[in-house]
XYZ file of C-alpha atoms in Angstrom:
610
model
C -36.169 -18.271 7.527
C -35.717 -18.704 11.273
C -37.621 -16.702 13.826
C -34.414 -14.966 14.869
C -33.836 -13.617 11.370
C -37.399 -12.735 10.442
C -37.135 -9.044 11.299
C -35.271 -7.538 8.372
C -35.090 -4.109 9.991
C -33.028 -5.439 12.883
C -30.710 -7.923 11.191
C -28.126 -7.852 8.484
C -28.372 -10.340 5.571
C -26.140 -12.861 7.342
C -28.483 -13.024 10.318
C -26.428 -10.944 12.762
C -27.604 -7.606 14.204
C -26.474 -4.646 12.134
C -24.710 -2.962 15.044
C -22.433 -6.004 15.408
C -21.287 -5.887 11.781
C -18.116 -3.817 12.190
C -15.574 -2.682 9.673
C -11.861 -1.955 9.429
C -9.777 -1.538 12.561
C -12.860 -1.696 14.794
C -13.672 -5.168 13.480
C -10.085 -6.244 14.016
C -10.191 -5.033 17.607
C -13.484 -6.827 18.236
C -12.355 -10.150 16.819
C -9.040 -9.949 18.644
C -10.877 -9.295 21.891
C -8.445 -6.605 23.000
C -9.161 -4.787 26.225
C -9.303 -1.376 24.562
C -9.937 -0.558 20.928
C -6.682 1.213 20.225
C -3.652 0.232 18.108
C -0.773 -1.702 19.578
C -2.603 -2.759 22.713
C -2.853 -6.343 23.921
C -3.439 -7.872 27.330
C -3.347 -11.437 28.669
C -7.130 -11.802 28.354
C -6.838 -11.151 24.629
C -4.458 -13.950 23.705
C -5.426 -15.801 20.573
C -7.462 -18.935 21.217
C -5.218 -21.941 20.502
C -6.427 -24.323 17.825
C -6.087 -27.857 19.164
C -7.277 -29.528 15.992
C -8.680 -32.165 18.331
C -11.845 -33.003 16.456
C -14.889 -31.779 14.624
C -17.667 -32.859 16.972
C -20.727 -30.649 17.375
C -22.224 -31.869 20.657
C -21.791 -29.413 23.563
C -22.735 -29.991 27.213
C -23.089 -26.758 29.205
C -23.249 -27.103 32.976
C -24.987 -24.027 34.359
C -27.927 -22.073 32.987
C -26.966 -18.633 34.214
C -25.870 -15.689 32.098
C -22.666 -17.377 30.882
C -24.344 -20.690 30.061
C -27.285 -19.119 28.227
C -24.967 -16.788 26.296
C -22.747 -19.688 25.205
C -25.824 -21.711 24.246
C -27.142 -18.804 22.186
C -23.911 -18.262 20.262
C -23.223 -21.969 19.730
C -26.693 -22.898 18.505
C -26.576 -20.044 15.999
C -23.445 -21.689 14.623
C -24.895 -25.142 14.203
C -23.691 -26.835 17.396
C -25.988 -29.143 19.325
C -26.332 -27.785 22.858
C -27.699 -29.249 26.096
C -27.813 -27.063 29.214
C -27.836 -28.761 32.635
C -29.160 -26.554 35.447
C -29.780 -27.694 39.047
C -32.119 -24.895 40.145
C -33.253 -21.993 37.946
C -32.367 -20.517 34.567
C -30.926 -17.024 34.572
C -28.622 -17.437 37.570
C -28.138 -14.175 39.451
C -30.216 -12.404 36.793
C -33.381 -14.276 37.740
C -36.443 -12.674 39.283
C -39.068 -14.481 41.332
C -42.703 -14.261 42.318
C -43.222 -13.396 45.981
C -45.156 -16.445 47.219
C -48.841 -16.047 48.043
C -49.191 -12.448 46.845
C -51.245 -12.821 43.642
C -54.928 -11.861 43.976
C -57.857 -11.107 41.701
C -56.195 -12.161 38.462
C -53.115 -10.027 39.128
C -49.525 -11.245 38.942
C -47.594 -12.039 42.101
C -45.497 -9.218 43.516
C -42.136 -9.175 41.672
C -39.031 -10.028 43.692
C -35.494 -9.724 42.355
C -32.042 -10.938 43.319
C -31.267 -7.223 42.966
C -32.438 -4.365 40.786
C -30.965 -4.231 37.297
C -28.476 -1.672 36.020
C -27.278 -1.660 32.405
C -24.774 1.209 32.035
C -23.950 2.728 28.683
C -20.635 0.866 28.476
C -22.421 -2.521 28.336
C -22.342 -3.894 24.787
C -22.605 -7.697 24.929
C -25.853 -7.880 26.893
C -27.758 -5.359 24.720
C -26.460 -7.103 21.601
C -27.812 -10.431 22.876
C -31.140 -8.827 23.831
C -31.450 -7.495 20.303
C -31.344 -11.088 19.019
C -34.142 -12.385 21.275
C -37.504 -11.945 19.542
C -40.567 -10.686 21.393
C -43.486 -10.669 18.977
C -42.509 -8.436 16.066
C -39.838 -6.739 18.183
C -37.043 -7.906 20.493
C -36.099 -7.717 24.165
C -33.815 -4.741 23.709
C -36.332 -2.569 21.888
C -39.321 -3.544 23.988
C -37.910 -3.855 27.486
C -34.581 -1.992 27.846
C -35.373 1.597 28.845
C -33.398 4.658 29.904
C -33.390 6.031 33.442
C -32.501 9.649 32.832
C -31.956 10.944 36.358
C -30.263 9.945 39.596
C -30.813 10.647 43.277
C -27.673 11.232 45.319
C -28.219 10.855 49.058
C -25.664 10.964 51.872
C -25.657 9.260 55.238
C -24.413 12.343 57.043
C -25.804 15.463 58.692
C -25.827 18.570 56.513
C -26.438 16.693 53.262
C -29.817 16.539 51.528
C -30.861 14.094 48.768
C -30.586 15.685 45.346
C -32.092 14.659 42.013
C -29.793 15.259 39.057
C -30.342 14.599 35.333
C -28.255 11.845 33.750
C -28.424 13.534 30.323
C -29.712 16.625 28.578
C -32.692 14.583 27.413
C -33.305 13.591 31.011
C -33.293 17.239 32.050
C -35.753 18.125 29.300
C -38.067 15.257 30.233
C -38.022 15.912 33.991
C -37.218 19.635 34.272
C -40.430 20.356 36.178
C -39.355 17.868 38.864
C -35.647 18.718 38.914
C -35.947 22.518 38.835
C -38.021 22.823 41.982
C -37.321 25.026 44.958
C -36.997 21.964 47.170
C -34.486 20.180 44.916
C -32.477 23.331 44.190
C -32.238 24.028 47.925
C -31.083 20.455 48.539
C -28.472 20.703 45.788
C -27.177 24.006 47.162
C -26.980 22.669 50.732
C -25.275 19.452 49.672
C -22.843 21.213 47.336
C -21.746 23.644 50.028
C -21.334 20.872 52.578
C -19.347 18.731 50.160
C -16.957 21.574 49.286
C -16.410 22.191 52.991
C -15.917 18.514 53.846
C -13.738 17.607 50.847
C -11.055 20.287 50.328
C -10.624 21.345 46.716
C -7.004 20.125 46.611
C -8.220 16.638 47.565
C -10.944 16.754 44.927
C -8.374 17.775 42.310
C -6.051 15.004 43.500
C -8.828 12.411 43.091
C -9.515 13.580 39.527
C -5.791 13.375 38.785
C -5.691 9.758 39.929
C -8.439 8.849 37.462
C -6.497 10.707 34.757
C -3.515 8.511 35.581
C -5.620 5.426 34.834
C -6.924 7.011 31.620
C -3.423 7.752 30.336
C -1.654 4.627 31.620
C -0.512 2.076 29.086
C -1.975 -1.386 29.276
C 1.320 -2.797 30.493
C 1.280 -0.489 33.527
C -2.365 -1.214 34.247
C -1.642 -4.933 34.334
C 1.823 -4.784 35.862
C 1.348 -2.030 38.454
C -2.222 -0.879 39.082
C -3.626 -4.424 39.089
C -1.511 -5.169 42.159
C -2.709 -2.184 44.191
C -6.050 -1.756 45.904
C -8.176 1.202 44.833
C -7.703 2.750 48.283
C -3.927 2.500 47.922
C -4.036 3.913 44.410
C -6.046 7.034 45.358
C -3.826 7.428 48.452
C -6.697 7.614 50.889
C -4.517 7.492 54.000
C -4.184 10.913 55.604
C -6.981 12.490 53.587
C -10.184 13.968 55.023
C -12.951 11.751 56.368
C -15.259 12.832 53.524
C -12.592 11.988 50.906
C -12.236 8.514 52.371
C -15.945 7.954 52.978
C -17.518 9.418 49.854
C -15.031 9.827 47.018
C -13.119 6.632 47.724
C -15.540 4.382 49.584
C -19.161 5.206 48.837
C -18.699 6.103 45.180
C -16.877 2.841 44.535
C -19.559 0.811 46.315
C -22.391 2.601 44.523
C -20.974 2.286 41.007
C -19.445 -1.189 40.997
C -20.340 -2.769 44.369
C -16.672 -3.276 45.207
C -14.728 -2.714 48.411
C -12.109 0.000 47.834
C -9.680 -1.443 50.379
C -9.431 -4.785 48.534
C -10.570 -4.162 44.936
C -7.993 -3.966 42.162
C -7.157 -0.366 41.249
C -6.978 -1.396 37.605
C -10.477 -2.859 37.697
C -12.081 0.105 39.486
C -10.218 2.726 37.489
C -10.877 1.035 34.170
C -14.622 0.558 34.728
C -14.885 4.137 36.003
C -13.171 5.275 32.828
C -15.562 3.183 30.701
C -18.596 4.671 32.451
C -17.285 8.192 31.938
C -16.259 7.545 28.320
C -19.658 6.114 27.392
C -21.354 9.144 28.941
C -19.463 11.579 26.700
C -21.190 10.331 23.558
C -17.870 10.635 21.700
C -17.500 6.890 21.078
C -19.866 5.413 18.488
C -19.318 1.937 19.935
C -21.232 2.984 23.047
C -24.941 3.566 22.547
C -25.044 6.375 25.108
C -24.234 10.034 25.577
C -24.853 13.133 27.669
C -27.268 14.482 25.065
C -29.566 11.604 24.102
C -29.117 9.484 27.241
C -28.639 5.738 27.562
C -26.023 6.192 30.294
C -28.271 4.346 32.762
C -30.732 1.687 31.580
C -32.999 -0.854 33.240
C -35.546 -3.465 32.224
C -39.131 -2.256 32.406
C -40.475 -5.510 33.839
C -39.229 -8.263 36.171
C -36.066 -9.704 34.658
C -37.393 -13.224 34.178
C -40.575 -12.002 32.460
C -38.850 -9.417 30.269
C -35.689 -11.260 29.343
C -35.002 -14.757 30.670
C -38.315 -16.383 29.674
C -38.227 -15.046 26.063
C -34.568 -16.004 25.840
C -35.127 -19.594 26.952
C -38.132 -19.905 24.615
C -36.019 -18.626 21.734
C -33.198 -21.076 22.504
C -35.631 -23.996 22.764
C -37.004 -22.993 19.370
C -33.501 -23.195 17.962
C -32.982 -26.687 19.342
C -31.236 -26.089 22.674
C -32.193 -28.770 25.225
C -32.573 -27.927 28.922
C -32.139 -30.605 31.581
C -33.442 -29.102 34.819
C -32.982 -30.277 38.386
C -29.517 -31.693 37.873
C -26.026 -30.258 37.811
C -22.436 -31.317 37.335
C -21.040 -33.614 40.058
C -17.783 -34.845 38.506
C -15.636 -34.612 35.397
C -13.649 -37.663 34.319
C -10.259 -37.291 32.662
C -9.206 -39.886 30.074
C -6.032 -39.644 27.973
C -5.687 -35.910 28.613
C -9.285 -35.087 27.675
C -12.626 -35.004 29.445
C -13.940 -38.511 28.878
C -17.357 -37.944 30.444
C -19.312 -36.165 33.148
C -21.436 -37.407 36.017
C -24.511 -35.443 37.069
C -25.853 -34.943 40.576
C -28.762 -37.145 39.526
C -26.327 -40.018 38.923
C -26.727 -39.928 35.149
C -23.729 -39.720 32.830
C -23.113 -37.230 30.036
C -21.060 -37.963 26.948
C -20.341 -34.948 24.717
C -17.682 -33.629 22.380
C -17.180 -30.392 24.307
C -17.785 -29.634 28.008
C -18.463 -26.148 29.409
C -18.355 -25.459 33.154
C -20.479 -22.299 33.277
C -21.062 -22.023 36.997
C -20.066 -19.675 39.833
C -16.680 -20.171 41.455
C -18.188 -21.533 44.678
C -19.683 -24.418 42.665
C -16.727 -24.789 40.321
C -14.039 -25.175 42.994
C -15.186 -28.580 44.332
C -15.115 -29.990 40.792
C -11.447 -29.152 40.243
C -9.952 -32.509 41.167
C -6.171 -32.938 41.511
C -6.044 -34.742 38.167
C -7.749 -31.814 36.417
C -5.355 -29.325 37.987
C -2.419 -31.541 37.019
C -3.692 -31.483 33.433
C -4.034 -27.673 33.572
C -2.135 -26.112 36.507
C -3.625 -22.673 35.779
C -6.967 -23.932 37.125
C -5.457 -23.934 40.622
C -5.766 -20.143 40.632
C -9.548 -20.458 40.844
C -9.161 -21.586 44.454
C -7.536 -18.226 45.267
C -10.417 -16.125 43.911
C -12.671 -14.396 46.442
C -16.414 -13.908 46.496
C -18.729 -11.613 48.425
C -22.430 -10.967 48.960
C -24.654 -8.507 47.125
C -28.373 -9.250 47.165
C -31.623 -7.361 46.996
C -34.656 -6.585 49.130
C -37.923 -5.124 47.822
C -40.309 -2.931 49.815
C -43.822 -2.845 48.378
C -45.443 0.497 49.150
C -49.006 1.830 49.304
C -48.035 5.116 47.603
C -46.435 5.718 44.209
C -43.166 7.678 44.510
C -43.500 11.273 43.326
C -40.012 11.579 41.887
C -38.619 11.075 38.363
C -37.309 7.648 37.342
C -34.022 7.505 39.213
C -31.416 5.180 40.575
C -30.674 6.072 44.193
C -27.102 6.096 45.475
C -27.268 6.260 49.283
C -23.620 7.190 49.756
C -22.028 6.372 53.066
C -24.765 4.079 54.352
C -23.146 1.341 56.474
C -24.507 -1.406 54.244
C -23.688 0.441 50.963
C -27.277 0.726 49.737
C -28.444 1.604 46.250
C -32.032 1.543 45.084
C -34.741 2.188 42.514
C -38.452 2.998 42.679
C -39.871 0.726 39.976
C -43.433 1.805 39.144
C -42.589 4.917 37.161
C -39.643 3.680 35.062
C -41.589 0.472 34.430
C -44.544 2.654 33.361
C -46.910 0.281 35.142
C -49.903 0.617 37.421
C -48.708 -1.638 40.243
C -52.123 -1.867 41.864
C -53.709 -3.071 38.634
C -50.843 -5.386 37.614
C -49.450 -6.951 40.803
C -50.455 -8.276 44.198
C -53.840 -7.643 45.798
C -54.329 -4.073 44.611
C -52.846 -2.328 47.649
C -49.290 -1.975 46.330
C -48.653 1.164 44.253
C -44.861 1.073 44.006
C -41.796 -1.009 44.800
C -38.533 0.290 46.222
C -35.910 -2.269 45.218
C -32.659 -1.984 47.179
C -29.300 -3.704 46.788
C -27.307 -4.523 49.931
C -23.606 -4.509 49.022
C -21.941 -4.556 52.443
C -22.590 -7.478 54.802
C -19.675 -7.078 57.238
C -20.172 -3.632 58.817
C -22.438 -2.897 61.804
C -25.812 -1.298 61.125
C -27.443 1.651 62.891
C -30.339 -0.142 64.626
C -28.838 -3.315 66.060
C -25.112 -2.609 65.841
C -24.617 -5.861 63.940
C -23.440 -6.640 60.403
C -26.038 -8.064 58.033
C -24.473 -11.538 58.239
C -25.397 -11.647 61.949
C -28.971 -10.375 61.557
C -32.246 -12.210 61.205
C -34.422 -11.720 58.151
C -36.639 -9.246 60.045
C -33.642 -7.352 61.391
C -32.204 -6.982 57.876
C -35.507 -5.583 56.595
C -35.767 -3.062 59.446
C -32.086 -2.101 59.250
C -32.076 -1.482 55.493
C -35.217 0.651 55.728
C -33.718 2.662 58.594
C -30.473 3.314 56.729
C -32.183 4.287 53.501
C -34.682 6.487 55.355
C -31.923 8.332 57.213
C -30.253 9.194 53.910
C -33.399 9.942 51.891
C -35.290 11.912 54.556
C -32.492 14.321 55.429
C -33.946 17.127 53.308
C -37.008 19.268 53.899
C -39.353 16.563 52.559
C -39.967 13.122 54.020
C -39.651 10.704 51.102
C -39.838 7.323 52.876
C -42.606 6.555 55.375
C -42.678 3.311 57.327
C -46.473 3.283 57.467
C -46.563 2.919 53.667
C -44.850 -0.496 53.673
C -47.424 -3.113 52.666
C -44.930 -5.994 52.674
C -41.343 -6.742 51.742
C -39.303 -9.556 50.191
C -35.654 -10.449 50.747
C -33.806 -12.488 48.119
C -34.723 -16.137 48.866
C -31.105 -17.081 48.176
C -30.379 -15.920 51.735
C -31.217 -18.728 54.158
C -30.823 -19.360 57.910
C -30.613 -23.109 58.224
C -28.629 -23.823 60.300
C -26.802 -20.487 59.919
C -27.030 -17.629 57.442
C -25.909 -18.563 53.928
C -26.070 -17.071 50.446
C -26.743 -19.317 47.447
C -25.571 -16.664 44.962
C -22.264 -15.056 46.043
C -20.501 -12.747 43.614
C -16.839 -12.929 42.642
C -14.948 -9.773 43.576
C -11.897 -8.465 41.736
C -9.331 -8.160 44.500
C -5.896 -6.649 43.939
C -3.628 -9.076 42.122
C -6.412 -11.555 41.362
C -6.311 -11.205 37.584
C -3.535 -13.786 37.278
C -5.763 -16.340 39.036
C -8.751 -15.912 36.762
C -9.141 -18.583 34.085
C -9.378 -18.163 30.345
C -12.483 -19.452 28.598
C -10.331 -22.280 27.212
C -8.123 -24.653 29.192
C -5.159 -26.909 28.486
C -7.635 -29.789 28.491
C -8.660 -29.669 24.814
C -12.408 -30.220 25.279
C -12.999 -28.359 28.579
C -14.039 -24.708 28.702
C -14.890 -22.255 31.493
C -17.701 -19.701 31.491
C -18.728 -17.198 34.130
C -18.103 -13.700 35.406
C -14.790 -14.919 36.846
C -13.347 -15.617 33.364
C -10.866 -13.065 32.023
C -12.775 -10.493 30.029
C -12.548 -7.008 28.601
C -15.177 -5.588 30.968
C -13.050 -7.075 33.788
C -15.804 -6.946 36.382
C -18.052 -9.625 37.861
C -21.254 -8.574 36.104
C -23.828 -10.046 33.733
C -21.904 -8.225 30.997
C -18.728 -10.086 31.927
C -20.587 -13.399 32.098
C -22.143 -12.778 28.684
C -18.734 -11.944 27.252
C -17.361 -15.188 28.692
C -20.073 -17.163 26.880
C -18.894 -15.635 23.621
C -15.284 -16.462 24.445
C -16.306 -20.060 25.170
C -17.987 -20.164 21.776
C -14.903 -18.893 19.980
C -12.693 -21.364 21.840
C -14.936 -24.272 20.810
C -14.990 -23.021 17.222
C -11.191 -23.013 17.268
C -10.878 -26.406 18.965
C -13.333 -27.979 16.528
C -11.691 -26.345 13.503
C -15.146 -25.062 12.639
C -15.591 -22.644 9.730
C -18.313 -20.803 11.714
C -18.001 -17.074 12.165
C -16.555 -16.032 15.539
C -18.891 -14.584 18.132
C -18.399 -10.840 18.494
C -16.364 -9.822 21.528
C -16.592 -6.088 22.103
C -13.655 -4.096 23.479
C -13.789 -1.348 26.054
C -13.589 1.686 23.830
C -11.348 4.539 24.919
C -10.848 8.021 23.490
C -8.266 7.913 20.649
C -6.886 11.281 21.762
C -5.426 9.544 24.817
C -3.257 7.155 22.818
C -0.219 9.498 22.437
C -0.171 9.921 26.219
C -0.390 6.160 26.669
C 2.557 5.708 24.312
C 4.605 8.120 26.416
C 3.671 6.112 29.480
C 4.521 2.853 27.697
C 8.039 4.145 27.072
C 8.342 5.278 30.695
C 7.035 1.964 32.045
C 9.497 -0.022 29.956
C 12.263 2.240 31.251
C 11.219 1.576 34.850
C 9.901 5.122 35.381
C 6.653 6.073 37.148
C 3.684 7.600 35.383
C 4.369 11.243 34.667
C 1.425 12.334 36.870
C 2.193 9.904 39.683
C 3.836 12.345 42.054
C-alpha cells in the first residue's frame, strides 16, 4: 500500500479521493471537460483529446516545476509514467513562498515572504482535490492547512466611505458577531452604504446586476462568439455612467476579485468567473464545497505556501518516483520527422524522452517556439499574441497583532488596486514566538495589481518607482483607505520591517521574473490546448485553455490534468483519465440558455441586451 493510499477515510478503494468519484451525468461532464456541467454544452476547450496512436512509451520530461508541472507530474506518476521535472530556479512557480533573508533569530523561523497572499475561492476544485492527495502525517494538506476566512473588509479610496467588516457566511457571522456587530463597524457600514447609494444611482446598480444576469443566461455559443470579443468595460457599458459606477462597480470590483483590468479583460472571462464565485457562494451546487451557511467561500493556507503545500507535495512526488533536476531549464526543442526528437537544457545537457511537456510561463515559452515548431503546429503562433501583466506581493511585518476578525481586505479604488490580508489570526499563530526576532506580532500581506497608474505620494506608477518608494506608496494607499473611519487601523510606527517579492529587480531597470498572463478580449483563440499537432509535445500552464478560464493556480492545475489526459490518449494507455472538473452552473438557468441559443443562432441579441 502506497503512502498516498494509506488513509482509508480519505480515499476510495481505487486510490482516488472519494469526492472525485462522480456518477452519472456529472461524471460524464467531468470526463468530457465541458466548461459548464449542463446538457448539450460544449466549447472549444472541451474538444476530445485526439488519439495519435504514436507509441506506448512511459518516459515523460516536464520542463517547469510550477503549478502546472507539479500537477502533471502528480497525475502521471499515479498512472505509472516515469516523470522527470526540470526546473531552473524554484519549485512551486508563482505559488512559492520565501524566507526573508537574515530575519531568523533565537531558534525562530525566518519571516515569511510570499509572491502574494493566497486566495482559494469556493469555486476552486482542482487545487483542493490535489491537496487532499498530498499526505501530511496522518492527514493531508487540504485538511490540515486549508482554512476558511469567514469575513471580509471592504475599504474605499474616497472621502465619505469607511472600511466595513462583513461576514462571508452565516457561520462567519456566528463566529465573529462580537467583532462585526460593534457600534464602530455598524456606523461605518451605515456611512458607506449611504454614500454608495448616493454615488451610484439605483438605476445604474440595477443595470449592472442585469449585465451579470445576461452572462448567467447566455448560451455558451454567445459567450464564446460575442462576449469573448468585448472587454468587460464595454460589456457593462461603463461609458456615460457615474464616476462611482466606473470606479467601483466596474473597475475596483474587477481588480479586487480577479486582478484583471476591466478595459482590456474579456467580458466572457470576467462574467463567467464572477458567476462561478456567486454560484459557489449559494451552496446550491454540491460540486462546490462552499455555501453562505457553512462557509468555504474564501479560503487560505494557514502557513507559508511552501511550508504548508509545496514542500509536502514535492516530498510526496519524490516518494512516488518523480525525479527533480534543479538549476536547469529548457533551452531548445529539436524536431525530427514531425516529432520532438530531443531537448537541450540550459546546462548544455540533452534530454531524450517519449513525451515532452512545456509547463512554463508564456514569457519563457515564446522564445522556444522556433519557426519549425510553428510550421509543425501553426496554432502555437497564437502564443506570441498573448499578453502578460504584473501582480506581486509585499509584506509589512508589524509590532502589533491586528484586532479584527480574519478577513481579506479589498481596498477598492486604490490607484495600485490593492488587496490584503492580516495573517497572524487566520494562521492561528503567535508570530513573535514562531517567526523573526520576537518583535513581529502580525504580517499584513498586500497584493499590488496595478503597475501603470500614478500613486499618491510620488505621482509615479509602480514600474517607475524604487523599492523603497513602492513600500512607502503601498502603505500610504492602504492607510488612506483603511483609516478613513473613526478608528486608525494602520500605524506607520508599527512597521518593524517589510519585504517586497524578490522577483522584482532593478538591474539595470525594473523587471519582474514572474509576470501573469491576462485574459484580454479576443485572446481565447490564441491560447493553446494541452496537446499539440506535434504528437509527443504538450503544453501546461495557466495560459492553456481551461474551464476556469483565468490565469490562476487553479487553471494551471487543471492544465496539468489536461496534459495527463492528452499523454494517456497519445500513448494509448489504459490508465484512468485525470479528473477535470467543470464550472458548475445552476440547472434552473438552462431553459433560459436554450432560448438564448435559439436567438443567437437566428442572429438575434440576448433578450435582456437592450
